Short mmCIF file of C-alpha atoms in Angstrom, two decimals:
data_model
loop_
_atom_site.label_atom_id
_atom_site.label_comp_id
_atom_site.label_asym_id
_atom_site.label_seq_id
_atom_site.Cartn_x
_atom_site.Cartn_y
_atom_site.Cartn_z
CA UNK A 296 44.45 -46.33 -25.48
CA UNK A 297 45.91 -49.29 -24.81
CA UNK A 298 48.98 -48.57 -25.89
CA UNK A 299 49.19 -45.32 -23.58
CA UNK A 300 47.58 -47.50 -20.61
CA UNK A 301 50.74 -49.82 -20.73
CA UNK A 302 53.09 -46.85 -21.04
CA UNK A 303 51.71 -45.15 -17.62
CA UNK A 304 51.46 -48.53 -15.82
CA UNK A 305 54.84 -49.83 -15.43
CA UNK A 306 55.76 -49.73 -11.59
CA UNK A 307 54.37 -52.56 -9.52
CA UNK A 308 52.92 -52.34 -6.40
CA UNK A 309 55.77 -51.78 -3.99
CA UNK A 310 57.40 -49.20 -6.38
CA UNK A 311 53.78 -47.48 -6.59
CA UNK A 312 53.66 -47.26 -3.31
CA UNK A 313 57.28 -45.64 -2.67
CA UNK A 314 56.27 -43.52 -5.10
CA UNK A 315 53.12 -42.42 -3.20
CA UNK A 316 54.72 -41.79 -0.23
CA UNK A 317 57.74 -39.82 -1.73
CA UNK A 318 55.40 -37.85 -3.63
CA UNK A 319 53.20 -36.79 -0.60
CA UNK A 320 56.43 -36.56 1.69
CA UNK A 321 57.54 -33.79 -1.28
CA UNK A 322 54.75 -31.46 -1.58
CA UNK A 323 55.05 -28.40 0.53
CA UNK A 324 59.35 -29.12 -0.74
CA UNK A 325 58.21 -29.43 -4.23
CA UNK A 326 55.93 -26.09 -3.79
CA UNK A 327 52.45 -28.09 -4.61
CA UNK A 328 50.61 -25.37 -2.85
CA UNK A 329 48.62 -23.50 -5.23
CA UNK A 330 45.15 -25.09 -6.61
CA UNK A 331 46.10 -25.44 -9.98
CA UNK A 332 49.23 -27.25 -9.29
CA UNK A 333 47.03 -29.56 -7.47
CA UNK A 334 44.75 -29.84 -9.58
CA UNK A 335 47.36 -31.16 -12.02
CA UNK A 336 48.99 -33.38 -9.79
CA UNK A 337 45.62 -34.77 -9.30
CA UNK A 338 44.98 -35.50 -12.61
CA UNK A 339 48.28 -36.93 -12.73
CA UNK A 340 47.56 -39.68 -10.68
CA UNK A 341 44.14 -39.85 -11.82
CA UNK A 342 45.58 -41.19 -15.51
CA UNK A 343 47.61 -43.54 -13.33
CA UNK A 344 45.09 -45.16 -11.63
CA UNK A 345 42.92 -45.18 -14.53
CA UNK A 346 45.92 -46.63 -16.48
CA UNK A 347 46.63 -49.82 -14.28
CA UNK A 348 42.70 -50.18 -13.58
CA UNK A 349 42.49 -50.66 -17.77
CA UNK A 350 45.56 -52.76 -17.89
CA UNK A 351 44.13 -54.94 -14.79
CA UNK A 352 40.71 -55.28 -16.92
CA UNK A 353 42.69 -56.52 -20.32
CA UNK A 354 44.54 -59.09 -18.20
CA UNK A 355 41.71 -60.08 -15.92
CA UNK A 356 39.72 -60.83 -19.38
CA UNK A 357 42.64 -63.61 -19.82
CA UNK A 358 41.01 -64.93 -16.62
CA UNK A 359 42.44 -63.75 -13.20
CA UNK A 360 45.79 -63.51 -12.34
CA UNK A 361 48.40 -61.85 -9.75
CA UNK A 362 49.44 -59.80 -11.86
CA UNK A 363 45.87 -58.28 -12.65
CA UNK A 364 45.15 -58.39 -8.89
CA UNK A 365 48.49 -56.02 -8.60
CA UNK A 366 47.37 -53.51 -10.83
CA UNK A 367 44.05 -53.18 -9.52
CA UNK A 368 45.99 -52.65 -5.74
CA UNK A 369 48.23 -50.15 -7.73
CA UNK A 370 45.58 -48.11 -9.39
CA UNK A 371 43.07 -48.06 -5.62
CA UNK A 372 46.88 -46.91 -4.30
CA UNK A 373 47.01 -44.04 -7.15
CA UNK A 374 43.56 -43.11 -6.79
CA UNK A 375 43.63 -42.68 -3.16
CA UNK A 376 46.52 -40.14 -3.65
CA UNK A 377 44.68 -38.16 -6.33
CA UNK A 378 41.24 -38.29 -4.04
CA UNK A 379 43.66 -36.03 -0.73
CA UNK A 380 44.80 -33.63 -3.90
CA UNK A 381 40.66 -33.09 -4.56
CA UNK A 382 38.35 -31.27 -2.82
CA UNK A 383 35.94 -33.03 -1.02
CA UNK A 384 32.90 -31.51 -2.88
CA UNK A 385 34.33 -31.45 -6.46
CA UNK A 386 32.17 -34.04 -8.78
CA UNK A 387 36.18 -35.63 -9.78
CA UNK A 388 36.54 -36.76 -5.59
CA UNK A 389 33.14 -38.16 -6.26
CA UNK A 390 34.08 -40.00 -9.46
CA UNK A 391 37.47 -41.35 -7.97
CA UNK A 392 35.64 -42.56 -4.69
CA UNK A 393 33.09 -44.37 -7.35
CA UNK A 394 36.54 -45.77 -9.13
CA UNK A 395 37.45 -46.89 -5.67
CA UNK A 396 34.51 -48.68 -4.66
CA UNK A 397 34.34 -50.50 -8.38
CA UNK A 398 37.74 -51.98 -8.04
CA UNK A 399 37.00 -53.29 -4.34
CA UNK A 400 33.87 -54.72 -5.89
CA UNK A 401 35.36 -56.59 -8.45
CA UNK A 402 39.06 -57.10 -7.57
CA UNK A 403 40.13 -60.70 -7.32
CA UNK A 404 42.74 -60.63 -4.48
CA UNK A 405 45.84 -62.64 -4.92
CA UNK A 406 45.41 -66.39 -5.12
CA UNK A 407 41.87 -66.07 -6.23
CA UNK A 408 40.62 -65.01 -2.61
CA UNK A 409 37.73 -62.99 -3.41
CA UNK A 410 36.44 -59.71 -1.71
CA UNK A 411 32.61 -60.55 -0.08
CA UNK A 412 30.40 -57.96 0.21
CA UNK A 413 28.17 -59.05 3.92
CA UNK A 414 25.35 -58.23 5.41
CA UNK A 415 26.28 -58.35 9.17
CA UNK A 416 23.03 -59.81 11.34
CA UNK A 417 22.25 -57.45 13.70
CA UNK A 418 18.87 -56.42 15.54
CA UNK A 419 15.84 -55.80 12.95
CA UNK A 420 16.13 -53.87 10.83
CA UNK A 421 19.00 -53.20 11.80
CA UNK A 422 21.44 -55.23 9.54
CA UNK A 423 24.12 -53.58 7.93
CA UNK A 424 26.53 -54.15 4.75
CA UNK A 425 30.52 -54.71 5.08
CA UNK A 426 32.99 -55.72 2.99
CA UNK A 427 35.78 -58.83 4.17
CA UNK A 428 38.80 -59.87 2.58
CA UNK A 429 40.71 -63.54 3.93
CA UNK A 430 44.32 -63.31 3.98
CA UNK A 431 44.00 -67.30 4.85
CA UNK A 432 46.25 -69.33 2.18
CA UNK A 433 46.21 -72.77 4.02
CA UNK A 434 44.52 -74.80 6.93
CA UNK A 435 46.17 -72.30 9.48
CA UNK A 436 43.30 -69.60 10.72
CA UNK A 437 44.42 -65.88 10.55
CA UNK A 438 44.08 -63.68 12.69
CA UNK A 439 41.42 -60.36 11.40
CA UNK A 440 41.07 -56.96 12.44
CA UNK A 441 37.68 -55.00 12.35
CA UNK A 442 38.06 -51.41 10.70
CA UNK A 443 35.88 -48.32 10.89
CA UNK A 444 35.79 -45.77 8.34
CA UNK A 445 36.02 -41.99 9.25
CA UNK A 446 32.92 -39.82 9.17
CA UNK A 447 31.58 -39.47 5.69
CA UNK A 448 33.38 -42.40 4.30
CA UNK A 449 32.31 -45.81 2.86
CA UNK A 450 33.25 -49.41 3.94
CA UNK A 451 34.41 -49.77 0.23
CA UNK A 452 36.35 -46.61 0.40
CA UNK A 453 38.33 -47.38 3.37
CA UNK A 454 38.77 -51.43 2.13
CA UNK A 455 40.48 -49.85 -1.35
CA UNK A 456 43.05 -47.74 0.42
CA UNK A 457 43.65 -50.95 2.86
CA UNK A 458 44.06 -54.12 0.50
CA UNK A 459 47.02 -52.44 -0.95
CA UNK A 460 48.41 -52.19 2.64
CA UNK A 461 47.34 -55.52 4.41
CA UNK A 462 48.33 -58.11 1.33
CA UNK A 463 51.16 -60.30 2.51
CA UNK A 464 50.29 -59.62 6.39
CA UNK A 465 48.87 -62.36 7.01
CA UNK A 466 45.95 -60.43 8.35
CA UNK A 467 42.21 -60.79 7.31
CA UNK A 468 40.41 -57.13 7.38
CA UNK A 469 36.32 -56.46 7.61
CA UNK A 470 35.36 -52.87 7.04
CA UNK A 471 32.73 -51.17 8.16
CA UNK A 472 31.53 -47.27 7.39
CA UNK A 473 31.24 -45.22 10.34
CA UNK A 474 27.57 -43.67 9.30
CA UNK A 475 26.38 -46.95 9.70
CA UNK A 476 27.34 -48.51 12.92
CA UNK A 477 26.83 -44.87 14.58
CA UNK A 478 23.41 -43.54 13.30
CA UNK A 479 21.64 -46.78 13.52
CA UNK A 480 18.52 -45.38 16.08
CA UNK A 481 18.06 -48.93 16.99
CA UNK A 482 21.43 -50.08 18.42
CA UNK A 483 24.30 -48.80 20.10
CA UNK A 484 27.34 -48.73 17.98
CA UNK A 485 29.18 -51.01 20.65
CA UNK A 486 26.39 -53.27 20.19
CA UNK A 487 26.76 -53.92 16.54
CA UNK A 488 30.58 -53.67 16.23
CA UNK A 489 30.30 -56.68 18.20
CA UNK A 490 28.15 -58.43 16.26
CA UNK A 491 31.31 -57.81 13.75
CA UNK A 492 33.11 -59.95 16.51
CA UNK A 493 30.37 -62.62 16.26
CA UNK A 494 30.58 -63.10 12.64
CA UNK A 495 34.25 -63.10 13.00
CA UNK A 496 34.62 -65.84 15.64
CA UNK A 497 32.37 -67.70 13.67
CA UNK A 498 34.56 -67.85 10.53
CA UNK A 499 36.34 -71.24 9.90
CA UNK A 500 39.53 -69.52 8.20
CA UNK A 501 39.55 -66.76 11.64
CA UNK A 502 41.45 -67.24 14.97
CA UNK A 503 38.51 -65.99 17.31
CA UNK A 504 41.64 -65.21 19.75
CA UNK A 505 43.05 -62.69 17.83
CA UNK A 506 41.07 -60.31 16.53
CA UNK A 507 41.74 -56.85 16.26
CA UNK A 508 39.88 -53.41 15.66
CA UNK A 509 41.17 -49.93 13.97
CA UNK A 510 38.82 -46.48 14.24
CA UNK A 511 39.89 -43.54 12.12
CA UNK A 512 38.46 -40.03 12.91
CA UNK A 513 35.61 -40.03 15.77
CA UNK A 514 35.42 -43.82 14.95
CA UNK A 515 38.75 -43.78 17.22
CA UNK A 516 36.91 -43.42 20.19
CA UNK A 517 33.90 -46.04 19.04
CA UNK A 518 36.83 -48.82 18.72
CA UNK A 519 38.00 -47.88 22.50
CA UNK A 520 34.29 -48.21 23.71
CA UNK A 521 34.65 -51.71 21.70
CA UNK A 522 37.80 -52.62 23.37
CA UNK A 523 36.86 -51.77 26.55
CA UNK A 524 33.44 -53.18 26.78
CA UNK A 525 34.29 -56.94 24.64
CA UNK A 526 37.20 -59.26 25.51
CA UNK A 527 37.34 -60.54 22.74
CA UNK A 528 39.57 -57.82 21.05
CA UNK A 529 42.61 -58.46 21.25
CA UNK A 530 44.55 -55.03 19.89
CA UNK A 531 43.12 -51.72 19.30
CA UNK A 532 44.15 -48.83 16.90
CA UNK A 533 41.91 -46.43 19.09
CA UNK A 534 41.96 -42.80 20.97
CA UNK A 535 42.26 -44.74 24.51
CA UNK A 536 39.62 -42.43 25.92
CA UNK A 537 40.98 -39.26 25.17
CA UNK A 538 38.01 -37.83 23.10
CA UNK A 539 35.25 -38.70 26.14
CA UNK A 540 38.00 -37.44 28.89
CA UNK A 541 38.60 -34.22 26.43
CA UNK A 542 34.46 -33.46 26.03
CA UNK A 543 34.52 -34.13 29.56
CA UNK A 544 36.50 -31.39 30.48
CA UNK A 545 35.04 -29.03 28.29
CA UNK A 546 31.70 -29.74 29.60
CA UNK A 547 33.32 -29.09 33.32
CA UNK A 548 34.89 -25.91 32.00
CA UNK A 549 31.49 -24.92 30.63
CA UNK A 550 29.40 -25.55 33.76
CA UNK A 551 31.86 -23.48 35.65
CA UNK A 552 33.25 -20.86 33.94
CA UNK A 553 36.30 -21.82 34.83
CA UNK A 554 40.11 -23.44 33.08
CA UNK A 555 41.86 -26.23 34.68
CA UNK A 556 39.09 -26.85 37.34
CA UNK A 557 40.68 -30.90 37.42
CA UNK A 558 43.49 -30.72 38.49
CA UNK A 559 46.39 -32.87 37.14
CA UNK A 560 45.80 -36.11 40.04
CA UNK A 561 42.50 -36.53 38.87
CA UNK A 562 43.30 -36.45 35.35
CA UNK A 563 45.70 -38.91 36.00
CA UNK A 564 43.62 -41.02 37.90
CA UNK A 565 40.46 -40.91 34.98
CA UNK A 566 43.00 -41.79 32.38
CA UNK A 567 43.98 -44.98 34.50
CA UNK A 568 40.78 -45.89 34.73
CA UNK A 569 39.95 -45.56 31.04
CA UNK A 570 43.31 -47.35 30.22
CA UNK A 571 42.66 -50.28 32.64
CA UNK A 572 39.38 -51.09 31.14
CA UNK A 573 40.89 -51.13 27.36
CA UNK A 574 42.82 -54.63 28.95
CA UNK A 575 44.53 -55.06 25.58
CA UNK A 576 47.55 -53.43 23.49
CA UNK A 577 46.31 -50.07 22.37
CA UNK A 578 48.02 -48.22 19.55
CA UNK A 579 47.14 -44.59 19.07
CA UNK A 580 47.37 -42.12 16.35
CA UNK A 581 47.99 -38.61 17.55
CA UNK A 582 47.36 -35.38 15.41
CA UNK A 583 46.76 -34.80 11.63
CA UNK A 584 43.19 -35.27 10.65
CA UNK A 585 42.08 -37.75 13.87
CA UNK A 586 40.44 -36.29 16.83
CA UNK A 587 43.27 -36.98 19.89
CA UNK A 588 45.63 -33.84 19.99
CA UNK A 589 49.56 -34.78 20.02
CA UNK A 590 49.99 -33.57 23.42
CA UNK A 591 47.22 -35.40 24.92
CA UNK A 592 48.90 -38.22 23.63
CA UNK A 593 52.56 -37.65 25.04
CA UNK A 594 50.78 -36.89 28.17
CA UNK A 595 48.67 -40.30 28.13
CA UNK A 596 51.78 -42.36 26.69
CA UNK A 597 54.41 -41.10 29.61
CA UNK A 598 51.72 -42.59 32.06
CA UNK A 599 51.46 -45.49 30.21
CA UNK A 600 55.12 -46.18 30.96
CA UNK A 601 54.84 -45.55 34.78
CA UNK A 602 52.05 -47.97 34.93
CA UNK A 603 53.83 -50.67 32.40
CA UNK A 604 50.79 -50.25 30.19
CA UNK A 605 50.97 -51.50 26.99
CA UNK A 606 50.29 -48.56 24.56
CA UNK A 607 51.75 -46.83 21.74
CA UNK A 608 51.89 -43.53 20.09
CA UNK A 609 52.76 -42.87 16.10
CA UNK A 610 51.94 -39.16 14.55
CA UNK A 611 51.00 -39.23 10.80
CA UNK A 612 53.21 -36.96 8.45
CA UNK A 613 51.14 -33.59 7.49
CA UNK A 614 52.16 -31.73 5.00
CA UNK A 615 50.80 -28.33 5.08
CA UNK A 616 49.91 -26.50 1.89
CA UNK A 617 48.20 -23.02 1.35
CA UNK A 618 45.09 -24.92 0.41
CA UNK A 619 44.56 -27.13 3.16
CA UNK A 620 46.74 -29.80 5.04
CA UNK A 621 47.59 -33.31 3.28
CA UNK A 622 47.84 -36.48 5.58
CA UNK A 623 51.00 -39.02 3.98
CA UNK A 624 48.51 -41.93 4.47
CA UNK A 625 50.90 -44.50 2.91
CA UNK A 626 53.49 -44.43 5.51
CA UNK A 627 50.92 -44.12 8.28
CA UNK A 628 49.11 -46.84 7.47
CA UNK A 629 51.88 -49.38 7.10
CA UNK A 630 52.91 -48.20 10.39
CA UNK A 631 49.63 -48.83 11.85
CA UNK A 632 49.94 -51.96 9.98
CA UNK A 633 52.69 -53.45 11.24
CA UNK A 634 51.85 -52.80 14.41
CA UNK A 635 48.71 -54.55 14.13
CA UNK A 636 50.81 -57.44 12.78
CA UNK A 637 53.34 -57.42 15.46
CA UNK A 638 50.07 -57.59 18.06
CA UNK A 639 47.91 -59.96 16.03
CA UNK A 640 49.93 -61.97 13.27
CA UNK A 641 52.95 -62.42 15.40
CA UNK A 642 51.57 -62.09 18.65
#
């Protein structure tokens, strides 16, 4: 079994992620559309993940080292590809999520920096758990990003996906679950996330002047609210207020029973007010599995260029198959954290 594992786990992290991106990019072109074919490739990527995880475990028995950590990161990427190919309701999907969480909890990162599982102090009894990974390698403080998962995703699963992306970027990350933040009956989401800002600001390894926020799915709207309400946020990957704007339009249309009741000038003014509240550079991920449409993001981008507002838009590659759309998370995550690195670590 060990020999088989070493034969499967022959690539390093860069090669594994390059192969994952290429595989996802070529899904439709290669005809990997039917459920049987997807199951085959899901099993293949699961085997690759298992092989890297086993090799990581074997190496860790001889003592923590960079090779063991790199195999763990390779396993996380492989498992994420498999998870995208399997139906979310499948027991196999739950098994893979459990493997990702196990690696994320026990992984010792490069140069011995460990992942910390935290309880963020908030209003009683609303303390909530989070995961923290520090990028600090010297006495210098590093920027940090609060990463909020999409609906139904745990903080550990998000950490497992993002760890291979942030390694080497000089960014520390704190991951929290959308469900923990948004479903608390005692506190508002922005208050709970401000508690995360309090925690990071007090850490001796964090530069409190360079803290960003990144929200996925509905958490993109929550990230906007935090950036608009707390001046300590210096970069935001968010929806720039578009989700609330679309909901407002839908409500007005429903009440008036008429479409196009808000003219373009009023709409432009409203979006301008939302943007001024942000007070920090923003990145909007449009299309794909997010909550912002490409058309809305394009209109917003044009207005930002006119008003000299620092806002950028990226559109993740979506692969359309008969069994549903699959997002090329590898390239999208690279683009998002390249932008965060530019705005924070190099800002």
